[in-house]
CSV table of C-alpha atoms in Angstrom, one decimal:
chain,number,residue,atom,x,y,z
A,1,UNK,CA,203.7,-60.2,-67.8
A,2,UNK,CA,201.4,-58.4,-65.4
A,3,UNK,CA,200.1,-56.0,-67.7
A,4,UNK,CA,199.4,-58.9,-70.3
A,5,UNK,CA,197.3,-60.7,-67.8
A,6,UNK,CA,195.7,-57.1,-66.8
A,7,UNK,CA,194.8,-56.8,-70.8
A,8,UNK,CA,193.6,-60.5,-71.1
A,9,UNK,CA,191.0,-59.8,-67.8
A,10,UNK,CA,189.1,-57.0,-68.6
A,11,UNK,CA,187.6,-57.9,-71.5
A,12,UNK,CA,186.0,-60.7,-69.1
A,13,UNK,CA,184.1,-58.9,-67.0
A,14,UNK,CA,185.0,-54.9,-66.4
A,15,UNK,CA,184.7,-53.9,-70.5
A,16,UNK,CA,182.8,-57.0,-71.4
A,17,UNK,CA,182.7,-55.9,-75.2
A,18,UNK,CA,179.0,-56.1,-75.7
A,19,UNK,CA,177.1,-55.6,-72.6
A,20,UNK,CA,179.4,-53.0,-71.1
A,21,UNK,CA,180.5,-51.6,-74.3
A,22,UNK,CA,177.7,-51.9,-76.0
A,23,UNK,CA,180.0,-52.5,-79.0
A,24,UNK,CA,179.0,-54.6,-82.1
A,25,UNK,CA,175.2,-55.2,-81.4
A,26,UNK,CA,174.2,-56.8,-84.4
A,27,UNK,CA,175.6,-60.1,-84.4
A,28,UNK,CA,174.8,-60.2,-80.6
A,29,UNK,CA,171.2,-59.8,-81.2
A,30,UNK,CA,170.5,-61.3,-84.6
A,31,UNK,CA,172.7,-64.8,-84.6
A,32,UNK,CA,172.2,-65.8,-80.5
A,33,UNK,CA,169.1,-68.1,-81.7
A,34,UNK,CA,170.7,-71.4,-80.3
A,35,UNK,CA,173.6,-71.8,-77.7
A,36,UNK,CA,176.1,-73.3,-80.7
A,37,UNK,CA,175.2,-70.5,-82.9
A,38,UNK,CA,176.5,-68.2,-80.2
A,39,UNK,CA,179.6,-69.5,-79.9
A,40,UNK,CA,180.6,-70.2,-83.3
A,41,UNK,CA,180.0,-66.5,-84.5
A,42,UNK,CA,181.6,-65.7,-81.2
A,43,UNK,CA,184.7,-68.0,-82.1
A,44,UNK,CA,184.9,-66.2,-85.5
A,45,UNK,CA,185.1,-62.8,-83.9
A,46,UNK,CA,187.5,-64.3,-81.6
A,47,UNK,CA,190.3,-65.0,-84.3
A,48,UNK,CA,189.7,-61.8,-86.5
A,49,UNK,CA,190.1,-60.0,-83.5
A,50,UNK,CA,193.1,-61.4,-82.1
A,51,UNK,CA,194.9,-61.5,-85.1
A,52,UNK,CA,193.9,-58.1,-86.7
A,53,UNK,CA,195.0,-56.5,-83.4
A,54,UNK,CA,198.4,-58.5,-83.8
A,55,UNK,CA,198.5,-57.1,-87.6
A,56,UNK,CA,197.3,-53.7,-86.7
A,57,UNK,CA,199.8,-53.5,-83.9
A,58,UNK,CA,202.6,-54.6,-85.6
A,59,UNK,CA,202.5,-52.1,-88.7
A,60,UNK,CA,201.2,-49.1,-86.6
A,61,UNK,CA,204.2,-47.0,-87.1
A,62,UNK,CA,204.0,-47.4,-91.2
A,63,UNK,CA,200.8,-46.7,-91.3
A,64,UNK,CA,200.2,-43.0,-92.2
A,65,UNK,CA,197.5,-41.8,-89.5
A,66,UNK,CA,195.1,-40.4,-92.3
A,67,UNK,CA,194.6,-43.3,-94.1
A,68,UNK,CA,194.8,-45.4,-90.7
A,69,UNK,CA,190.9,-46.5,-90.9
A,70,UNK,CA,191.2,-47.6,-94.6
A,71,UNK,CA,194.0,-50.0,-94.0
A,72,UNK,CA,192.5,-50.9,-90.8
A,73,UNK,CA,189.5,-52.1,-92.7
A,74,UNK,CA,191.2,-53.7,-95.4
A,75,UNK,CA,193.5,-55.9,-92.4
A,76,UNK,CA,190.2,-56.9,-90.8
A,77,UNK,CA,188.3,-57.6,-94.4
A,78,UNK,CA,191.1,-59.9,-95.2
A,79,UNK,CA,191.0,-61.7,-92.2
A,80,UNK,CA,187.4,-61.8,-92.5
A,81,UNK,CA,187.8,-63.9,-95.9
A,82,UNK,CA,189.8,-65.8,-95.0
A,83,UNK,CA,187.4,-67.2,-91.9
A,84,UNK,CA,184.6,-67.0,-94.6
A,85,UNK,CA,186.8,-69.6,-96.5
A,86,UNK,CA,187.4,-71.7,-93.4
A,87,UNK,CA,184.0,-72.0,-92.1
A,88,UNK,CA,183.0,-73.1,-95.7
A,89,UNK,CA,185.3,-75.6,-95.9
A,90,UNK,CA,185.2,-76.5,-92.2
A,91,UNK,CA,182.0,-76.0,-90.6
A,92,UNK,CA,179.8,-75.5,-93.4
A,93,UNK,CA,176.3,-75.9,-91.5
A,94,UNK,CA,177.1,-72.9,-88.8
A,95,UNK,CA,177.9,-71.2,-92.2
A,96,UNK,CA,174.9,-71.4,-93.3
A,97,UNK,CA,173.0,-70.7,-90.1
A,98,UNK,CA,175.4,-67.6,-89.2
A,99,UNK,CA,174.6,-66.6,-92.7
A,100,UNK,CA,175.1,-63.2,-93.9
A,101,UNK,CA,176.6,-62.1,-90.2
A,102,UNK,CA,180.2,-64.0,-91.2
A,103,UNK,CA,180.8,-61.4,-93.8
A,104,UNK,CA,179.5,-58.3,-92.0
A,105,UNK,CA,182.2,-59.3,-88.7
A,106,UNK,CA,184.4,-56.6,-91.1
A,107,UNK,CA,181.8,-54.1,-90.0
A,108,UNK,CA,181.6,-55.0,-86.6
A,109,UNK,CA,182.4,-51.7,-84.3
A,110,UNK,CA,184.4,-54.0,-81.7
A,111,UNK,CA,187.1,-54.7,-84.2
A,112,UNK,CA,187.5,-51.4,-85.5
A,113,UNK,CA,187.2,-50.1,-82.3
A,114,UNK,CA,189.7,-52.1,-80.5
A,115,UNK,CA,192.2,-51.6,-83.3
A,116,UNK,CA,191.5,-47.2,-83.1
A,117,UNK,CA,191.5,-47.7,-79.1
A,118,UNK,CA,194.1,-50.2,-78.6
A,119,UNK,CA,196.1,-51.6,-81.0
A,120,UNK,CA,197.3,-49.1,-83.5
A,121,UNK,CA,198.8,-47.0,-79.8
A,122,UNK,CA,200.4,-50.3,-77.8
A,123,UNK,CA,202.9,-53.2,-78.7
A,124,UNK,CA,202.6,-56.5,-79.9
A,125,UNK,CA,201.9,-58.8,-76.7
A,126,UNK,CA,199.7,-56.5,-75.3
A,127,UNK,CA,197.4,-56.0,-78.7
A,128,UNK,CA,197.2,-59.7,-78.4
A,129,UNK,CA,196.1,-60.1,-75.1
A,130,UNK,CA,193.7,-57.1,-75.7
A,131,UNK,CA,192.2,-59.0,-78.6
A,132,UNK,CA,192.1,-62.6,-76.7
A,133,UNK,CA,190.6,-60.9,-73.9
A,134,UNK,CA,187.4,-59.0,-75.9
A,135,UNK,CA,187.5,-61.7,-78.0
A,136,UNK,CA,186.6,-64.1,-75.3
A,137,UNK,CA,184.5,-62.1,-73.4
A,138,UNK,CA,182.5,-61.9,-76.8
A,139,UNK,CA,182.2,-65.4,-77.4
A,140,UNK,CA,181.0,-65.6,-73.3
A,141,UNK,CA,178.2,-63.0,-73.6
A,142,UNK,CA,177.2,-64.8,-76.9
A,143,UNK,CA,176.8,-67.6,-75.8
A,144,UNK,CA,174.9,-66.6,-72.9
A,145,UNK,CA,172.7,-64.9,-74.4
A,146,UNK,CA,172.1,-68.3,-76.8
A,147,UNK,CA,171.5,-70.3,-74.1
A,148,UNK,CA,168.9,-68.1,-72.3
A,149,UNK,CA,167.3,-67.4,-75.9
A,150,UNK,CA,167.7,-71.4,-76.7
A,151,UNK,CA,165.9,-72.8,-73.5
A,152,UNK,CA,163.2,-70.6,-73.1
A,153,UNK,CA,162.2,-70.3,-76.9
A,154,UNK,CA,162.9,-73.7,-77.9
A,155,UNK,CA,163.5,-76.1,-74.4
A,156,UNK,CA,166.4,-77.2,-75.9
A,157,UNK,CA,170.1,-76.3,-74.6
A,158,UNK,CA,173.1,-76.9,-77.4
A,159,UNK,CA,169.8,-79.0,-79.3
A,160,UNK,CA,169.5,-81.4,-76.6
A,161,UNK,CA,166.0,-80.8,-74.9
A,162,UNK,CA,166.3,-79.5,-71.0
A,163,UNK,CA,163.2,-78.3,-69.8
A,164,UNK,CA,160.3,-80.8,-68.7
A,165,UNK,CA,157.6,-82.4,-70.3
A,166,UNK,CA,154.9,-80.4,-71.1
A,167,UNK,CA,157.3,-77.2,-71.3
A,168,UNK,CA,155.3,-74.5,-73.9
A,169,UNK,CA,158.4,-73.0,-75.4
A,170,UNK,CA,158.0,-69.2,-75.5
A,171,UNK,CA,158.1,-69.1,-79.8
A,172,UNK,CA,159.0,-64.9,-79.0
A,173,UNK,CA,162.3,-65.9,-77.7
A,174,UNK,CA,163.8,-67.1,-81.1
A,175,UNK,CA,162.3,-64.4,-83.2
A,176,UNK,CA,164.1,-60.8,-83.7
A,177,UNK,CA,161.8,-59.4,-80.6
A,178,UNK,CA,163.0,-61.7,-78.4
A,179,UNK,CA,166.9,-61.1,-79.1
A,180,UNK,CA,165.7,-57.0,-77.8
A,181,UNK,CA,163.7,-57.9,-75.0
A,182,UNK,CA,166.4,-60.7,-73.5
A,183,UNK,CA,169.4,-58.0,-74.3
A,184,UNK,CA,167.6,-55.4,-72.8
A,185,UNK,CA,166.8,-57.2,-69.6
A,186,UNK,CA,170.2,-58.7,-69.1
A,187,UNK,CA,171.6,-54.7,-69.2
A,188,UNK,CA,169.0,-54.0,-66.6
A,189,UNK,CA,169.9,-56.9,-64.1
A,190,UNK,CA,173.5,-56.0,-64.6
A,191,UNK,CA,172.8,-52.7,-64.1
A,192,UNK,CA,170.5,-53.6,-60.9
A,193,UNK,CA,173.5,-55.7,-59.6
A,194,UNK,CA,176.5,-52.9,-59.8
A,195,UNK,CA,174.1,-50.1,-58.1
A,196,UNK,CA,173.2,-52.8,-55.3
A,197,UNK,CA,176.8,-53.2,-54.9
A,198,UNK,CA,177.6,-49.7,-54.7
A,199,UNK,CA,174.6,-49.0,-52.4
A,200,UNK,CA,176.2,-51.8,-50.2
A,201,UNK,CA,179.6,-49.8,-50.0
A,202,UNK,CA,178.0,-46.5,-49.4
A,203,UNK,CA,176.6,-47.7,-46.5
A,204,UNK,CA,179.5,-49.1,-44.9
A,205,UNK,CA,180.4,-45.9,-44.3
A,206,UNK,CA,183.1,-45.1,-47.6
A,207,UNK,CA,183.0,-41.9,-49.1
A,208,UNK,CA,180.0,-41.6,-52.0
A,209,UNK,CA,182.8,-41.3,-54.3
A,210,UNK,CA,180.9,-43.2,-57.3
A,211,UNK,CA,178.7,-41.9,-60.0
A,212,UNK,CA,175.1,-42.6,-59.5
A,213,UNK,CA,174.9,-44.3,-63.2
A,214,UNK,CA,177.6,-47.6,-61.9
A,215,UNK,CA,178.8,-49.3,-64.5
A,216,UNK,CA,176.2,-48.5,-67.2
A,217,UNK,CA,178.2,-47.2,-70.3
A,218,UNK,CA,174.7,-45.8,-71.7
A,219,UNK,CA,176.1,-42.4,-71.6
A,220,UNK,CA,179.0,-43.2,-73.9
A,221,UNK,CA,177.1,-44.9,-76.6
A,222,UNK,CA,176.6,-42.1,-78.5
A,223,UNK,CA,180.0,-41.2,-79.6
A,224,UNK,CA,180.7,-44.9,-80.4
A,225,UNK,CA,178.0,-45.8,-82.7
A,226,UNK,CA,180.1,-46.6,-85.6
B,1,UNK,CA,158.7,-60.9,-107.2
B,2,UNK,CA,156.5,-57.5,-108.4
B,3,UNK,CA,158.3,-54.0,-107.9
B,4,UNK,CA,155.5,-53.5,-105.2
B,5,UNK,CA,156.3,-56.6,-103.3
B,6,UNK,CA,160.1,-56.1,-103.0
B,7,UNK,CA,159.2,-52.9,-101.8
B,8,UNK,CA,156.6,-53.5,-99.1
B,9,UNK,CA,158.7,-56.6,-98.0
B,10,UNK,CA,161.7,-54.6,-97.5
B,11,UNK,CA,160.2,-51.6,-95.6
B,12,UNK,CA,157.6,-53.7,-93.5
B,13,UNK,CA,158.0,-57.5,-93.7
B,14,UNK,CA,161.5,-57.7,-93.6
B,15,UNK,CA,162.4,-54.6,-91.7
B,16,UNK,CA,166.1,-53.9,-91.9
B,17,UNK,CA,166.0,-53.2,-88.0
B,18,UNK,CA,163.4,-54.8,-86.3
B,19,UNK,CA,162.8,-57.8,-88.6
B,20,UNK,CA,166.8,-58.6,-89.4
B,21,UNK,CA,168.2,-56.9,-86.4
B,22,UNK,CA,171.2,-54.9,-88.7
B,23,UNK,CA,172.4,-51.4,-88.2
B,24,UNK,CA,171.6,-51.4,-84.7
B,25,UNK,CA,174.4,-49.6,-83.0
B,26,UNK,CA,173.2,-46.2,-85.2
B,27,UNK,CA,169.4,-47.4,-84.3
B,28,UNK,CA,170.0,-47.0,-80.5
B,29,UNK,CA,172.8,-44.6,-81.1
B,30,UNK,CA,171.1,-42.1,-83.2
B,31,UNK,CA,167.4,-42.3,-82.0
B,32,UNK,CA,167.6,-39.5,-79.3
B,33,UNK,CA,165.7,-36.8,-81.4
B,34,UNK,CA,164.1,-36.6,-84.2
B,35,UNK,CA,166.0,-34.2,-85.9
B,36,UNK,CA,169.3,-36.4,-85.5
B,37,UNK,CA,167.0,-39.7,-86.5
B,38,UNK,CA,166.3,-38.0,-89.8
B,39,UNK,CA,169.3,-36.5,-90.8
B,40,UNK,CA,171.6,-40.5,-90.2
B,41,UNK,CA,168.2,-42.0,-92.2
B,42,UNK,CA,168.6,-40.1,-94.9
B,43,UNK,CA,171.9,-40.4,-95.3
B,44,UNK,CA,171.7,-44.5,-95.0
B,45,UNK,CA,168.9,-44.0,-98.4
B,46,UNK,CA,171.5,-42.4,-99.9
B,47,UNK,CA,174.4,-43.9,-99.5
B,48,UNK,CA,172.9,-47.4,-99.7
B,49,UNK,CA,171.7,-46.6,-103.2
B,50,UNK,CA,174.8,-45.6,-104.4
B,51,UNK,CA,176.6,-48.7,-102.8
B,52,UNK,CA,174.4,-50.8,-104.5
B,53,UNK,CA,174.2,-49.9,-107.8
B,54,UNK,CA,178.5,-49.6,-108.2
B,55,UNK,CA,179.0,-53.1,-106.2
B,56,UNK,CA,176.2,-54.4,-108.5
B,57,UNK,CA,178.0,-53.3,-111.5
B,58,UNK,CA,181.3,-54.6,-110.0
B,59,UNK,CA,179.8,-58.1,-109.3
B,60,UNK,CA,178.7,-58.8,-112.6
B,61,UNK,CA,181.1,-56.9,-114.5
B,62,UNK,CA,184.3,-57.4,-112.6
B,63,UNK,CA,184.7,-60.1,-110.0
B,64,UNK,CA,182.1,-63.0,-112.1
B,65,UNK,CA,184.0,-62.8,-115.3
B,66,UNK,CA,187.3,-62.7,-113.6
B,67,UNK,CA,186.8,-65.6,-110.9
B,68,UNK,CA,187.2,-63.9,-108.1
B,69,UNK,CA,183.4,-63.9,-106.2
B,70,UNK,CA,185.4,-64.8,-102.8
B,71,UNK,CA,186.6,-61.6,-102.5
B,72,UNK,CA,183.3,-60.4,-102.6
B,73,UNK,CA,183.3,-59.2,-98.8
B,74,UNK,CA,186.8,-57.4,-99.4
B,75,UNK,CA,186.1,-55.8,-102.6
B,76,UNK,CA,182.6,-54.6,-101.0
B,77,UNK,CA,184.0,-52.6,-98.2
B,78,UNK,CA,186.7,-50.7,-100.0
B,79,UNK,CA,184.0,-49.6,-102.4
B,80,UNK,CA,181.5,-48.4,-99.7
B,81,UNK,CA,184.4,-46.8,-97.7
B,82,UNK,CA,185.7,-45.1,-100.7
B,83,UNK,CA,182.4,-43.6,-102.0
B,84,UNK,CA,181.3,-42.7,-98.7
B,85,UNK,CA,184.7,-40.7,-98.5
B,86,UNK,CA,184.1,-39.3,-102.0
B,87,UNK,CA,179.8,-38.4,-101.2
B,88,UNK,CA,182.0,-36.5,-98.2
B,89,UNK,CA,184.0,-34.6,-100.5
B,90,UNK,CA,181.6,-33.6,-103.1
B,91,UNK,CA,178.8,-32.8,-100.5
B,92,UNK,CA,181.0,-30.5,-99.3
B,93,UNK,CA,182.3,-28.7,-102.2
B,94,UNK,CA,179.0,-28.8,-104.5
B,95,UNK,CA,176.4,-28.5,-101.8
B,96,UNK,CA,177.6,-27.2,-98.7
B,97,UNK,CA,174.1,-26.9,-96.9
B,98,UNK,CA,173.3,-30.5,-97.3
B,99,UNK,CA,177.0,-31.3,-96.3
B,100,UNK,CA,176.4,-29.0,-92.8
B,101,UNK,CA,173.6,-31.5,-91.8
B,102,UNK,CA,174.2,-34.6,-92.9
B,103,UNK,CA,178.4,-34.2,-93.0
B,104,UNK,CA,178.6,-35.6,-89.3
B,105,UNK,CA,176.9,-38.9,-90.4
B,106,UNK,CA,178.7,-39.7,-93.4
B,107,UNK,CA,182.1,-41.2,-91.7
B,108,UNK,CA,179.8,-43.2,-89.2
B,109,UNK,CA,177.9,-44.8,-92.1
B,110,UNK,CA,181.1,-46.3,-93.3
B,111,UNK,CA,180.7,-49.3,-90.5
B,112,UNK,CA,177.0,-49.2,-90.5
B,113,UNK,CA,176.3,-53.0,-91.4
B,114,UNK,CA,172.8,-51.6,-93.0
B,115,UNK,CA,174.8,-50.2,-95.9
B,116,UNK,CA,177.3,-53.6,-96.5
B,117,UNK,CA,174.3,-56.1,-95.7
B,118,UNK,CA,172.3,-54.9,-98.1
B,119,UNK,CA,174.8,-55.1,-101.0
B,120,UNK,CA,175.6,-59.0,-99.9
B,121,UNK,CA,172.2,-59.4,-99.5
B,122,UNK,CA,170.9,-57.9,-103.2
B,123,UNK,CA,173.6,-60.6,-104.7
B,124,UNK,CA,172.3,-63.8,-102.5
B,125,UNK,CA,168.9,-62.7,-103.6
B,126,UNK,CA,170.0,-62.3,-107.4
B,127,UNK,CA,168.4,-59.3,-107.8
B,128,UNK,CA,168.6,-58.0,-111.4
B,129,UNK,CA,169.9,-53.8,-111.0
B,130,UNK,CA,166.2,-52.5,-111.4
B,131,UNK,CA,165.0,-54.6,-108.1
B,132,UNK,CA,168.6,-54.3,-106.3
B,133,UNK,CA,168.3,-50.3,-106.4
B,134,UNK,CA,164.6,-50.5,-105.5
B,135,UNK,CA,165.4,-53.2,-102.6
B,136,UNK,CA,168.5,-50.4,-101.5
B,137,UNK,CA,165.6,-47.7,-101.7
B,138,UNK,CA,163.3,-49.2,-99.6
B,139,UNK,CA,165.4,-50.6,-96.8
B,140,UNK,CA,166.9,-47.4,-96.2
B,141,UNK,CA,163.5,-45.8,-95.8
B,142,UNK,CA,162.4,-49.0,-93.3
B,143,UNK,CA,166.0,-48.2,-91.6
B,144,UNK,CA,164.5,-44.5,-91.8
B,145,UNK,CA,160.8,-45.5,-90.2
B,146,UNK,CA,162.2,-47.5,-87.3
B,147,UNK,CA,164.4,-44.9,-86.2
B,148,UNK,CA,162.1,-42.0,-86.6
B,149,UNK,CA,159.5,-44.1,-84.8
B,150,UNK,CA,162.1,-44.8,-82.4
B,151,UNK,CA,163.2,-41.2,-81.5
B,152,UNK,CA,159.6,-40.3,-81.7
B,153,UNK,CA,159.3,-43.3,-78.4
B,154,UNK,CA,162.5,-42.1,-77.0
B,155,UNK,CA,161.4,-38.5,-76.6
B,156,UNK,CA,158.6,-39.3,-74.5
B,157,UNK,CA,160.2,-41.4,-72.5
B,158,UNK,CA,162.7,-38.4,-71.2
B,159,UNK,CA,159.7,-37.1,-68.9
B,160,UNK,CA,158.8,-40.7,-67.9
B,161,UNK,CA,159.3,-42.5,-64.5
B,162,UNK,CA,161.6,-45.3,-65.6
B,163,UNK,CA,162.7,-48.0,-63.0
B,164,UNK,CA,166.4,-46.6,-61.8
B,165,UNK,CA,168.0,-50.0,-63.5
B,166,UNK,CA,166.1,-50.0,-66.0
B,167,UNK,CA,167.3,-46.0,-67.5
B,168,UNK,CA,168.7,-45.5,-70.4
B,169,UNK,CA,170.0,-48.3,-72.9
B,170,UNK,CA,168.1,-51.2,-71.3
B,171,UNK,CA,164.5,-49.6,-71.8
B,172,UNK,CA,165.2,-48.5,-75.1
B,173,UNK,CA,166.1,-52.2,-76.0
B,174,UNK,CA,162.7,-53.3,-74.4
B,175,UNK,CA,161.1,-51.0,-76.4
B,176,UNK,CA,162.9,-52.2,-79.8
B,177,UNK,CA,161.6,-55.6,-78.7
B,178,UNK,CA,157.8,-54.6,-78.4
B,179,UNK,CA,158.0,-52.5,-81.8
B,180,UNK,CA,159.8,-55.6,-83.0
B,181,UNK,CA,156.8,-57.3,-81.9
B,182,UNK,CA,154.1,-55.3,-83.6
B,183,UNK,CA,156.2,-55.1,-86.9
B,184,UNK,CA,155.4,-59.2,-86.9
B,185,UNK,CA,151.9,-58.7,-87.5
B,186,UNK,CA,152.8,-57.7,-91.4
B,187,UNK,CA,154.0,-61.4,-91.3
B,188,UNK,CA,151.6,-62.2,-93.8
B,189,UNK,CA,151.5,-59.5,-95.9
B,190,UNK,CA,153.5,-60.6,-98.7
């Protein structure tokens, strides 16, 4: 039970899939436009993930490990249609608005990557939690992102206006720029936030056991573009 | 549309990168020399090409007449990741020094949303299969511009003085955004 709840925490904050990660950039930065958008793509991801790591995990010892990837792609594709189907008969407006991205989740690194990392080496309950976990952490960074991009590119916040009268909305915000620049900065300021933190400690006197780079996973993204 | 148009809009207007924002993990993944930059961008041309013309033919050919367009996404996939794993193959028997520099990049492209995007996108669009290979053709030389330009950006930046926090990932996304910004200005083009 405690490792579950270890699983289901880290994709909150320590592996936050796409800012720590830096896993699965194009739907972050093409579908944040508005708040809602945000978290219905997020919510998408959500349930491929948690149930393709529940699938993955629970046939990973049939699976032949040199056709792993294919059948890993066909599990997630599946699941993928099936949400494609759902949205269409459920939320057919954020279908439309989320657009192209609903289909292209199958080529998302994060699930791929969650089911090569996690779930093809570790048992049912724990793939789950994995999955919840990323999942939710995706939806939260999503929709952060949407909301920053949402009130200062269009003063509104889930479409209802909150900035005051006479607010100029910065146009930038919405358009494709404005999904690098806000992305970019929000890395920066986390990155600003853990080397404060480690200065802090360092000066208290502990050992300068940590790497001068914090938490920044920059390093790392070259061997998982995928 | 005019040949000309679908392929000005596709390498400027409506940049695959910067215009769209797809195929980004292999944008800031791959953009750290130029040599890299151009090897991944070629192999996008190709391999986007080829994707589109057989899930063109299998569109109108197999899934229409048969009823089954919702399995579009499903059918697309295994057909990129199949041919990308046969290009691997033959590359490597027919033409070995092509294989030893673009090889790496082949596996990678498999999950590169460029390659599936653009075959979803040629059938919203209805392209007939002259404009659909043309459209492939000239995003993957617009995936190939803003990723050379971006290496070319990236290599400078190496000797630069770069805020501590800012090192790395975060000021390559800042840049993204401003080149972002100037590929607006061919807005109006078409």
């Amino acid at each position: 039970m405690n490792q579950f709840i270890q699983e289901l925490t880290k994709g909150l904050w320590k592996e936050l899939p796409p800012f720590r990660l830096l896993l699965g950039l194009c739907p972050v930065l093409a579908v944040t436009k508005s708040a809602s958008n945000g978290i219905g793509m997020g919510m998408a991801v959500l349930f491929v993930l948690t149930l393709s790591n529940m699938l993955i995990s629970l046939v990973r010892n049939i699976i032949p490990s040199k056709v792993r990837i294919a059948c890993f792609i066909t599990i997630s594709a599946t699941l993928v249609v099936a949400v494609e189907l759902l949205m269409q008969a459920y939320a057919y407006p954020l279908y439309l608005q989320l657009g192209i991205f609903v289909p292209l989740i199958v080529v998302n690194c994060i699930i791929l990557g969650r089911a090569e990392a996690f779930a093809a080496k570790n048992p049912v309950h724990l793939a789950i939690a994995d999955g919840l976990g990323m999942g939710l952490g995706f939806t939260m960074s999503l929709t952060f992102l949407g909301s920053i991009r949402e009130i200062l590119g269009a003063g509104t916040w889930f479409g209802y206006p909150v900035m005051w009268d006479g607010f100029q909305p910065f146009t930038i915000m919405v358009e494709a720029p404005g999904a690098f620049l806000c992305l970019g900065l929000t890395l920066a300021a986390m990155n600003y936030g853990t080397r404060r933190q480690l200065m802090k400690r360092n000066r208290e006197g502990s050992e300068a056991s940590a790497s001068p780079c914090g938490g920044c996973r920059a390093c790392s993204i070259g061997k998982s573009q995928d | 549309m005019s040949v000309f148009e679908v392929f000005i809009s596709a390498i400027f207007v409506n940049n695959i990168v910067l215009a769209q924002n797809l195929g980004n993990c292999p944008y800031l993944g791959c953009s750290k020399e130029k040599g890299v930059a151009l090897g991944m961008g070629t192999s996008v041309i190709f391999v986007t090409v080829m994707a589109t013309l057989c899930t063109w033919l299998v569109q109108k050919y197999i899934l229409i007449p048969t009823g089954l367009e919702y399995l579009q996404t499903l059918v697309f996939i295994l057909i990129i990741a199949s041919l990308v794993q046969f290009v691997e193959m033959f590359l490597k028997k027919a033409i070995p020094p092509l294989y030893a520099s673009l090889g790496i990049f082949l596996p990678l492209i498999t999950t590169n949303c460029c390659v599936l995007g653009v075959t979803l996108l040629v059938q919203r669009e209805q392209y007939d299969l002259m404009d659909a290979l043309i459209y492939a053709f000239a995003t993957g030389a617009g995936f190939l511009l803003a990723l050379l330009l971006m290496a070319g950006v990236r290599e400078r930046l190496e000797t630069c003085r770069v805020p501590k926090a800012m090192a790395g990932t975060p000021i390559a996304l800042i840049m993204a955004g401003i080149m972002s910004l100037s590929f607006m200005a061919f807005k109006g083009m078409v």
